mmCIF file with all atom_site columns, C-alpha atoms in Angstrom:
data_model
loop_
_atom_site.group_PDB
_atom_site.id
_atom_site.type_symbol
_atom_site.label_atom_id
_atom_site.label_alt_id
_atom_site.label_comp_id
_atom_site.label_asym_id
_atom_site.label_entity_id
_atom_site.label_seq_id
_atom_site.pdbx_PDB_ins_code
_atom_site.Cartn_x
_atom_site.Cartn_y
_atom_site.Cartn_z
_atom_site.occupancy
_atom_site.B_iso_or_equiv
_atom_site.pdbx_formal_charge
_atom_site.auth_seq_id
_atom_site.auth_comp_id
_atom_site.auth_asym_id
_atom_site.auth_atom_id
_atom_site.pdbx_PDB_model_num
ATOM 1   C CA . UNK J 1 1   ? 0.000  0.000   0.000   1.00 62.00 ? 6   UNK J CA 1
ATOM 2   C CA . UNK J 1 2   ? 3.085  2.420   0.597   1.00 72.00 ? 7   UNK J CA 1
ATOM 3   C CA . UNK J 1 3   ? 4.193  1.752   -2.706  1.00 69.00 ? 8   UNK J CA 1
ATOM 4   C CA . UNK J 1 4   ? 0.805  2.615   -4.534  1.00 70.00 ? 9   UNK J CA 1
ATOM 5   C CA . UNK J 1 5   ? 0.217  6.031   -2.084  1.00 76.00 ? 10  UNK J CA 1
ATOM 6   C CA . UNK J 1 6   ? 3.840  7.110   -2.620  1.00 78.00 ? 11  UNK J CA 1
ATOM 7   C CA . UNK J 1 7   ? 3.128  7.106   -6.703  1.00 73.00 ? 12  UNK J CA 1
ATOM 8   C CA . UNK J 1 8   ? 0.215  8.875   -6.168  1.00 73.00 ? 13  UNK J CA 1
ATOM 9   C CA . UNK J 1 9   ? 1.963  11.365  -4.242  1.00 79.00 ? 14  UNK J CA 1
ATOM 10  C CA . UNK J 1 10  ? 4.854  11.797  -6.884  1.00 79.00 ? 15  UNK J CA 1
ATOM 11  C CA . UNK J 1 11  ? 2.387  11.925  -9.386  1.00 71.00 ? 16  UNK J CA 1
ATOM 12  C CA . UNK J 1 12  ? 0.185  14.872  -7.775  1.00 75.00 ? 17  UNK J CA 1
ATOM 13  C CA . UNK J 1 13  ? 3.094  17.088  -6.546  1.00 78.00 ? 18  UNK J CA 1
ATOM 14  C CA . UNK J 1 14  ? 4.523  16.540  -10.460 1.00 72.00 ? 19  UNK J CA 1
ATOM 15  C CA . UNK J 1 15  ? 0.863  17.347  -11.846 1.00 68.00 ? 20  UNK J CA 1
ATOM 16  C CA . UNK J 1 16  ? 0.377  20.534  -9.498  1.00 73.00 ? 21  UNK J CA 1
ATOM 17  C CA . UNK J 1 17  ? 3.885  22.323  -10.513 1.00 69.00 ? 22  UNK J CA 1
ATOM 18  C CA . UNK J 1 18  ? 2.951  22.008  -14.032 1.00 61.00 ? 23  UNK J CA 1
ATOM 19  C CA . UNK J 1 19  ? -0.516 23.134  -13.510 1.00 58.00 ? 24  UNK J CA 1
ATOM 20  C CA . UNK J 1 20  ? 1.160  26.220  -11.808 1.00 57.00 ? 25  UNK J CA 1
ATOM 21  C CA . UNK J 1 21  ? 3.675  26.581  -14.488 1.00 56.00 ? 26  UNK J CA 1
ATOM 22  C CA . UNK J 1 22  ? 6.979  25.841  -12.449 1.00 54.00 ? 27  UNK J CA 1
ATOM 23  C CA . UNK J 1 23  ? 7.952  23.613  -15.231 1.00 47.00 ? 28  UNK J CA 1
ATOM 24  C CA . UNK J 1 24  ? 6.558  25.549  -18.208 1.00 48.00 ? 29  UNK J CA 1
ATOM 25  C CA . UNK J 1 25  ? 9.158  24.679  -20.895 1.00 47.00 ? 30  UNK J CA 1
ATOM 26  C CA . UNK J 1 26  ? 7.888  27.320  -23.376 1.00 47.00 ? 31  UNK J CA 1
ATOM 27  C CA . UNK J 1 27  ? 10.595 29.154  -25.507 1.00 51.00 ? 32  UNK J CA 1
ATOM 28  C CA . UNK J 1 28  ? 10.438 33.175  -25.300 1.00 48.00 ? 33  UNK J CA 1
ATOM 29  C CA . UNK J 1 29  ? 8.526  34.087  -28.492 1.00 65.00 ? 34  UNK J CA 1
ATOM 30  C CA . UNK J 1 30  ? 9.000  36.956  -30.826 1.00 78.00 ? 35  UNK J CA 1
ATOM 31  C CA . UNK J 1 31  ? 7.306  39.289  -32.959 1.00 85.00 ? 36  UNK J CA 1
ATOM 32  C CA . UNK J 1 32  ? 4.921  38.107  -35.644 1.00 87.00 ? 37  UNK J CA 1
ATOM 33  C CA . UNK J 1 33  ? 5.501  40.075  -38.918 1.00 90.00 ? 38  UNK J CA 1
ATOM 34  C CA . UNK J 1 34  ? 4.620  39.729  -43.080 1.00 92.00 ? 39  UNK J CA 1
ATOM 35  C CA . UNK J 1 35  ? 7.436  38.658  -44.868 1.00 92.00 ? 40  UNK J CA 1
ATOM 36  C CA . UNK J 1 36  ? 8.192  37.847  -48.855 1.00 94.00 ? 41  UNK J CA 1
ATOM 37  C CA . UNK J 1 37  ? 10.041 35.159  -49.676 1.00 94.00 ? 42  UNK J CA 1
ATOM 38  C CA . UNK J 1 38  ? 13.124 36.029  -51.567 1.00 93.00 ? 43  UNK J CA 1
ATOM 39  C CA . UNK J 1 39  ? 14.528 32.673  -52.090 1.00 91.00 ? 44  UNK J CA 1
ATOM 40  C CA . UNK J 1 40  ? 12.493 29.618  -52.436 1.00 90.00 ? 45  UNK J CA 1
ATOM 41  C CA . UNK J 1 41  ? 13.470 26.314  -52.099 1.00 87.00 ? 46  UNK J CA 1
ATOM 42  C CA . UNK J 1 42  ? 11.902 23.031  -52.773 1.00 87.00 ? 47  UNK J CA 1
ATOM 43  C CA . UNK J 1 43  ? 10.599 20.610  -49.579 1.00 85.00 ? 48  UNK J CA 1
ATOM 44  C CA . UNK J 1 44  ? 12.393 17.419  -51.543 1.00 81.00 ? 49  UNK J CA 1
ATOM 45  C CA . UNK J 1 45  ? 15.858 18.684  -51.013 1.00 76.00 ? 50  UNK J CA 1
ATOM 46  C CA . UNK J 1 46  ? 17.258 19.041  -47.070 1.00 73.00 ? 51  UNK J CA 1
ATOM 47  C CA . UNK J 1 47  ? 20.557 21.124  -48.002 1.00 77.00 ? 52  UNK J CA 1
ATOM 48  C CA . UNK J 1 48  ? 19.309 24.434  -47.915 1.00 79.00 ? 53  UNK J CA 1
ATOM 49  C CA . UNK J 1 49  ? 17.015 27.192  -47.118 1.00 85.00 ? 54  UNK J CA 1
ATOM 50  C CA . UNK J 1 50  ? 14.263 29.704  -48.335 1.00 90.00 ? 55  UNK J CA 1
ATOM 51  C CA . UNK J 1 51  ? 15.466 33.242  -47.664 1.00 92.00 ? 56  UNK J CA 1
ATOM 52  C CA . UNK J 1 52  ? 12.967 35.752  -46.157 1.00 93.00 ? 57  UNK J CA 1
ATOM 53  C CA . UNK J 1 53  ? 12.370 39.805  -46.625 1.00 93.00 ? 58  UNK J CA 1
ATOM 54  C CA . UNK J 1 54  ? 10.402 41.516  -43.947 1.00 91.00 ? 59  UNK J CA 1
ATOM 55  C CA . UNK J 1 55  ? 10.385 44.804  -42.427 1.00 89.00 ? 60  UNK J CA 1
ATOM 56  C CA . UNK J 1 56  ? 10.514 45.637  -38.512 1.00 84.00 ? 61  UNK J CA 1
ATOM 57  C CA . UNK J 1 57  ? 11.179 49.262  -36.744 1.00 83.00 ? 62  UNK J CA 1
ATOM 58  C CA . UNK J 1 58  ? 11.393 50.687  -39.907 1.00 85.00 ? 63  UNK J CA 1
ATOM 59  C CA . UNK J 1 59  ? 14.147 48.519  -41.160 1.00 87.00 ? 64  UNK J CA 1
ATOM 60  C CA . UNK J 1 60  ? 14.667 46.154  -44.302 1.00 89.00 ? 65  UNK J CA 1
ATOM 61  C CA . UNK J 1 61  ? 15.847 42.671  -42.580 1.00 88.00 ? 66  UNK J CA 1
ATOM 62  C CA . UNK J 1 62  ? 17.014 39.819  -44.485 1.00 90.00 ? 67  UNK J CA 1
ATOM 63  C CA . UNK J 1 63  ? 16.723 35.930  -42.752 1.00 90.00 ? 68  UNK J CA 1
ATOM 64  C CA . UNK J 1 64  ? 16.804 32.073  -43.384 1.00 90.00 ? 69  UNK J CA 1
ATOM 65  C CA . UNK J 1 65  ? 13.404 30.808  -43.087 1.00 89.00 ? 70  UNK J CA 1
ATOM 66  C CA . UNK J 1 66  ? 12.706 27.392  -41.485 1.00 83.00 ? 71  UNK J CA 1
ATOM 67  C CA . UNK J 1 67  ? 10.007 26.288  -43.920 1.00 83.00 ? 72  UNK J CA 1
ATOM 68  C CA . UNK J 1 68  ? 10.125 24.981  -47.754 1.00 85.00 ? 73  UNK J CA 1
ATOM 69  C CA . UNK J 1 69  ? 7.693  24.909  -51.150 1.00 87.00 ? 74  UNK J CA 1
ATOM 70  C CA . UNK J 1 70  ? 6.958  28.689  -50.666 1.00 90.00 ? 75  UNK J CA 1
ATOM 71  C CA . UNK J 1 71  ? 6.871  30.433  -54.067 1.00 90.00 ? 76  UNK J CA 1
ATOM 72  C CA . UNK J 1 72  ? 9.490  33.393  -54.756 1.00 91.00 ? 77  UNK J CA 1
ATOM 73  C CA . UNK J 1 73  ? 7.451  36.805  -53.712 1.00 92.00 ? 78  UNK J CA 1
ATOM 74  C CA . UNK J 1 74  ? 4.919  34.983  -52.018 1.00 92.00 ? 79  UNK J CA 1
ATOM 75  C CA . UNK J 1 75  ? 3.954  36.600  -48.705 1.00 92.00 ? 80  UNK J CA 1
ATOM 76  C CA . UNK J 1 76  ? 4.434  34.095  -45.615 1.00 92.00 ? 81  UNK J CA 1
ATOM 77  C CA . UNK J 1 77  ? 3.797  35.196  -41.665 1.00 92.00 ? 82  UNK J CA 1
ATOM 78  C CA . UNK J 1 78  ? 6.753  34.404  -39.708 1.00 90.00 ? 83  UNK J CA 1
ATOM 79  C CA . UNK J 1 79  ? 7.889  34.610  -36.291 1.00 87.00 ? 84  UNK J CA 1
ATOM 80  C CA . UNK J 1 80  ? 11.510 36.076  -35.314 1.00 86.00 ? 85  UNK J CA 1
ATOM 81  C CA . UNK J 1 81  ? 13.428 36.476  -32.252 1.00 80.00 ? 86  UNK J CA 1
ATOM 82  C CA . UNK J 1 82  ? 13.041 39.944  -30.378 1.00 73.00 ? 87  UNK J CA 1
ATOM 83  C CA . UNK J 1 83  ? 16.307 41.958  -31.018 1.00 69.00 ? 88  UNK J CA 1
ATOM 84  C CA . UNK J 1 84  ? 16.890 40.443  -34.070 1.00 65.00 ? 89  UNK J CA 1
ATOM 85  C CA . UNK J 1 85  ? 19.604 38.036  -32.227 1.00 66.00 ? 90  UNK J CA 1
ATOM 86  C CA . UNK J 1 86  ? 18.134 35.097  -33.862 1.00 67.00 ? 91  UNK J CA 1
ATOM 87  C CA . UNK J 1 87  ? 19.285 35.066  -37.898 1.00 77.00 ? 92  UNK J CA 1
ATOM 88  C CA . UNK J 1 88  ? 16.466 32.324  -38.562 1.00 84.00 ? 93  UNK J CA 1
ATOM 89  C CA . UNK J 1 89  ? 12.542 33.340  -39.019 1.00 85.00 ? 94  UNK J CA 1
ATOM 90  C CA . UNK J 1 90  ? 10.359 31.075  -38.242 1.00 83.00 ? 95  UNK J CA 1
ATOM 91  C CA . UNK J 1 91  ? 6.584  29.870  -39.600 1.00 85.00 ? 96  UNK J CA 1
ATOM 92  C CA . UNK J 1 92  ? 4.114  31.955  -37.350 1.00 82.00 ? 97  UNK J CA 1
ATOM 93  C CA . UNK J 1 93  ? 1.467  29.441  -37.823 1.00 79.00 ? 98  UNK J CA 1
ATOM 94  C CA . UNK J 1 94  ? 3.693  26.375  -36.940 1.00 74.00 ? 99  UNK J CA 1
ATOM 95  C CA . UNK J 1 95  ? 3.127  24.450  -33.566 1.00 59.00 ? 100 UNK J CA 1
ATOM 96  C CA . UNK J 1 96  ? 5.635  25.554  -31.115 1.00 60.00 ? 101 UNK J CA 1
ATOM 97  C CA . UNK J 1 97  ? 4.644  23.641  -28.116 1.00 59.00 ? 102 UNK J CA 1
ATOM 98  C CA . UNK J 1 98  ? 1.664  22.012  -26.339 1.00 57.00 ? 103 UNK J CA 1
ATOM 99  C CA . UNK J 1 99  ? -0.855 23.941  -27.046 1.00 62.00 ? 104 UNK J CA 1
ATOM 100 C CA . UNK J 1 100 ? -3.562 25.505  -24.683 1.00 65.00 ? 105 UNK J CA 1
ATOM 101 C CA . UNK J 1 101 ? -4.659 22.245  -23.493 1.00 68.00 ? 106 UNK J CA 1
ATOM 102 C CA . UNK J 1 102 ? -1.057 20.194  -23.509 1.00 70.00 ? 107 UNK J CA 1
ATOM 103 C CA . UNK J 1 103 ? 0.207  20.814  -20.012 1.00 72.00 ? 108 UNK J CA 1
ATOM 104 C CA . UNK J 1 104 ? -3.042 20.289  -18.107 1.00 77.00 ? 109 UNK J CA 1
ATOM 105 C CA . UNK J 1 105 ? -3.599 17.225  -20.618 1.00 80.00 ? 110 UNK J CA 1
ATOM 106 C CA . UNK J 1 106 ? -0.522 15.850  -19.757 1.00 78.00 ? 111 UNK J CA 1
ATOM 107 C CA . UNK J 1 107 ? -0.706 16.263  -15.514 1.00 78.00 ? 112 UNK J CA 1
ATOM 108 C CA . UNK J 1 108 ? -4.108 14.307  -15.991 1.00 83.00 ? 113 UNK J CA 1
ATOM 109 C CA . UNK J 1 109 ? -2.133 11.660  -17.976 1.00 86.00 ? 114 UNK J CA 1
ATOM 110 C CA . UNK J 1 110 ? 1.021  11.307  -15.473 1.00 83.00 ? 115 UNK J CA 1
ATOM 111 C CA . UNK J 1 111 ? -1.694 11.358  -12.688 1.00 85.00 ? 116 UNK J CA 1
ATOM 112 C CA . UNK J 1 112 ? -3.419 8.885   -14.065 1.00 89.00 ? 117 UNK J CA 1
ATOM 113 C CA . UNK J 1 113 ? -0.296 7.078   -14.936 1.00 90.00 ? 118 UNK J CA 1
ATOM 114 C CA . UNK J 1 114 ? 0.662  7.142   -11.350 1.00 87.00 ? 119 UNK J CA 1
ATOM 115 C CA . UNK J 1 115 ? -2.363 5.406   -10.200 1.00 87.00 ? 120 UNK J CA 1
ATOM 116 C CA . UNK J 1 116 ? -2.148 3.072   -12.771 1.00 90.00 ? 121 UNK J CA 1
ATOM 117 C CA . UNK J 1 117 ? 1.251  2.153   -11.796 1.00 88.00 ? 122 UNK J CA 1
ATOM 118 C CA . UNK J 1 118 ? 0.505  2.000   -7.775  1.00 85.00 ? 123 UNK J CA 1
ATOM 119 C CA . UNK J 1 119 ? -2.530 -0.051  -8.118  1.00 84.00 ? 124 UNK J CA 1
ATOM 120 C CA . UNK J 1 120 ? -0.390 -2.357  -10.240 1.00 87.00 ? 125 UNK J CA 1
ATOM 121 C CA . UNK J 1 121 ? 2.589  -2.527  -7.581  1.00 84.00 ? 126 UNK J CA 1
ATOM 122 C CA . UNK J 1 122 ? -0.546 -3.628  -5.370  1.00 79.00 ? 127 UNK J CA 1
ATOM 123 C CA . UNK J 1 123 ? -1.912 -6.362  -7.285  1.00 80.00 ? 128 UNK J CA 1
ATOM 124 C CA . UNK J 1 124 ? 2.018  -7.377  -7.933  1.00 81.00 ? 129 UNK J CA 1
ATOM 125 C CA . UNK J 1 125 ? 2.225  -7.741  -4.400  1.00 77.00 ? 130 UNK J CA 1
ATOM 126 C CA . UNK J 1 126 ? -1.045 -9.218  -3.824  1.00 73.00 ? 131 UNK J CA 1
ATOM 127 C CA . UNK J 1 127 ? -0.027 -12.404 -5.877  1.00 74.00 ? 132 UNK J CA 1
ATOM 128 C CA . UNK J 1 128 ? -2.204 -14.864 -7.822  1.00 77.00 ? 133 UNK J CA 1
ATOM 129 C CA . UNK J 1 129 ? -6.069 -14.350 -7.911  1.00 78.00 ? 134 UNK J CA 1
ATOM 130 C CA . UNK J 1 130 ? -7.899 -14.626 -4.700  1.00 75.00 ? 135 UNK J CA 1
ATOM 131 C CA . UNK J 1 131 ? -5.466 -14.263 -2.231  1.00 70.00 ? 136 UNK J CA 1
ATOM 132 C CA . UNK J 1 132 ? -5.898 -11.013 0.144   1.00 70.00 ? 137 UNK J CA 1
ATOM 133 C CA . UNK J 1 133 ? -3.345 -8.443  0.189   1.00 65.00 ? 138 UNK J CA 1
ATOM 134 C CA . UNK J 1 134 ? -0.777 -9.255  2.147   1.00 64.00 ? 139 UNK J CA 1
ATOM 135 C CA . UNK J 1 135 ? -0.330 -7.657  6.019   1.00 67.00 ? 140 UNK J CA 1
ATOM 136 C CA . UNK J 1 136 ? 3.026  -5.667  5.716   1.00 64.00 ? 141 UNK J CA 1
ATOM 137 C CA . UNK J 1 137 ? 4.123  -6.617  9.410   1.00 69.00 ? 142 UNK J CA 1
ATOM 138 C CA . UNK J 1 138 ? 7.033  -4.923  11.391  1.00 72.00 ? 143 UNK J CA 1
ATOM 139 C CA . UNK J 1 139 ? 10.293 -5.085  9.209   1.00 75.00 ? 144 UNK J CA 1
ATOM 140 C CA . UNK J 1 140 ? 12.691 -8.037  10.414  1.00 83.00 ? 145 UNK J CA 1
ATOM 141 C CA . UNK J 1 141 ? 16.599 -7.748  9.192   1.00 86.00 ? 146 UNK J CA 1
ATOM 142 C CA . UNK J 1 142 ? 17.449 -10.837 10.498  1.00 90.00 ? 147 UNK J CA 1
ATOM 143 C CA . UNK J 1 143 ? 14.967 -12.933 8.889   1.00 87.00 ? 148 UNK J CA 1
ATOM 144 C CA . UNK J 1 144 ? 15.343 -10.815 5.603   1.00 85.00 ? 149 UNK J CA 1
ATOM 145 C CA . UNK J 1 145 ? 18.777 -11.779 5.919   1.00 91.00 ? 150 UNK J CA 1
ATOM 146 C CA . UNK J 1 146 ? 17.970 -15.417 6.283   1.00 92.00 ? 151 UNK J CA 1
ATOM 147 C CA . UNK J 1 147 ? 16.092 -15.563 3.438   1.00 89.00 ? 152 UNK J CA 1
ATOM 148 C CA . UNK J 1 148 ? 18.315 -14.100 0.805   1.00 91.00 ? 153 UNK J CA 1
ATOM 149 C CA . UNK J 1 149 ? 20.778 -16.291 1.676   1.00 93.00 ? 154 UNK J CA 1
ATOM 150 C CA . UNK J 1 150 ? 18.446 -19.397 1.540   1.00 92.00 ? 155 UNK J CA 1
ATOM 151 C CA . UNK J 1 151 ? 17.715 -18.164 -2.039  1.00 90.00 ? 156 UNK J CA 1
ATOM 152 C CA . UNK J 1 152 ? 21.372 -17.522 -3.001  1.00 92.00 ? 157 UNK J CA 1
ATOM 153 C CA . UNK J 1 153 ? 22.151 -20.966 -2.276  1.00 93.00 ? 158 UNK J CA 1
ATOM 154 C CA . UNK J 1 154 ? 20.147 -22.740 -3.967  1.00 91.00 ? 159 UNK J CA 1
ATOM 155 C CA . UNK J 1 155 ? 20.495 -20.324 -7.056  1.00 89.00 ? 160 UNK J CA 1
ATOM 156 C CA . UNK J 1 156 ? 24.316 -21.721 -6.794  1.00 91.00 ? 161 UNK J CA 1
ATOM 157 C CA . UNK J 1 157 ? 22.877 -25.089 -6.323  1.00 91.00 ? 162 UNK J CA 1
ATOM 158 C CA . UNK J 1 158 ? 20.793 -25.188 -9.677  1.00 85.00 ? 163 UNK J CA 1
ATOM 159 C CA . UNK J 1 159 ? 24.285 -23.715 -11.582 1.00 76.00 ? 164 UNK J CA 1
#
């Protein structure tokens, strides 16, 4: 029974701090902006790159764009990093995480998960069908000790 409320209890606390967002994971986003693809590049080939035109604070910027089959001057929505550190522009419209419904979705599935596994440990322990659960009775080193080296010897006995 400790073994199924201790899962339960990792699997809440682990739930909860992504519920509150200690364990977010999201990437800092940027700035969405129109841009016009200056060179295109076909999806079949991995070597290279489209190359992206867009305009930001007034500026004329020039990036690699992460995405392929565009058409040359055809106007794409990208995504690039604030302060233009980032030399790669991004799809606006591409998934970039979990979605609105991904963390709490997946606390509900580790949760879940964690019950599944406890209740599992407990029917492990339980043994074949119809026998009660066992009575976990005060813990005794000695006999432990007795008992592993009962089964060690005749492990080296069927060698």
């Amino acid at each position: 029974m400790g073994v199924f409320l201790l899962s339960v209890a990792i699997a809440l606390v682990v739930a909860t701090m992504g519920l509150f967002g200690f364990a977010s994971g999201e990437a800092a986003t940027g700035q969405r902006v129109e841009a016009r693809v200056v060179t295109a590049w076909p999806c079949g080939r991995a070597e290279g790159m489209e190359v992206v035109r867009y305009s930001l604070d007034g500026r004329e910027w020039e990036a690699q764009f992460d995405g392929c089959g565009h058409e040359a001057d055809e106007t794409v929505e990208v995504t690039v990093a604030a302060g233009h550190t980032d030399p790669l522009a991004h799809a606006a419209d591409a998934a970039g995480g979990q979605g609105r419904f991904g963390r709490r979705l997946g606390g509900l599935l580790l949760t879940f998960s964690g019950l599944a596994g406890g209740l599992y440990a407990v029917l492990v322990r339980r043994g074949p069908r119809g026998t009660p659960l066992p009575a976990l009775g005060p813990f005794d080193l000695p006999e432990l000790r007795r008992s592993t080296a009962r089964l060690t010897a005749r492990v080296r006995r069927s060698r």
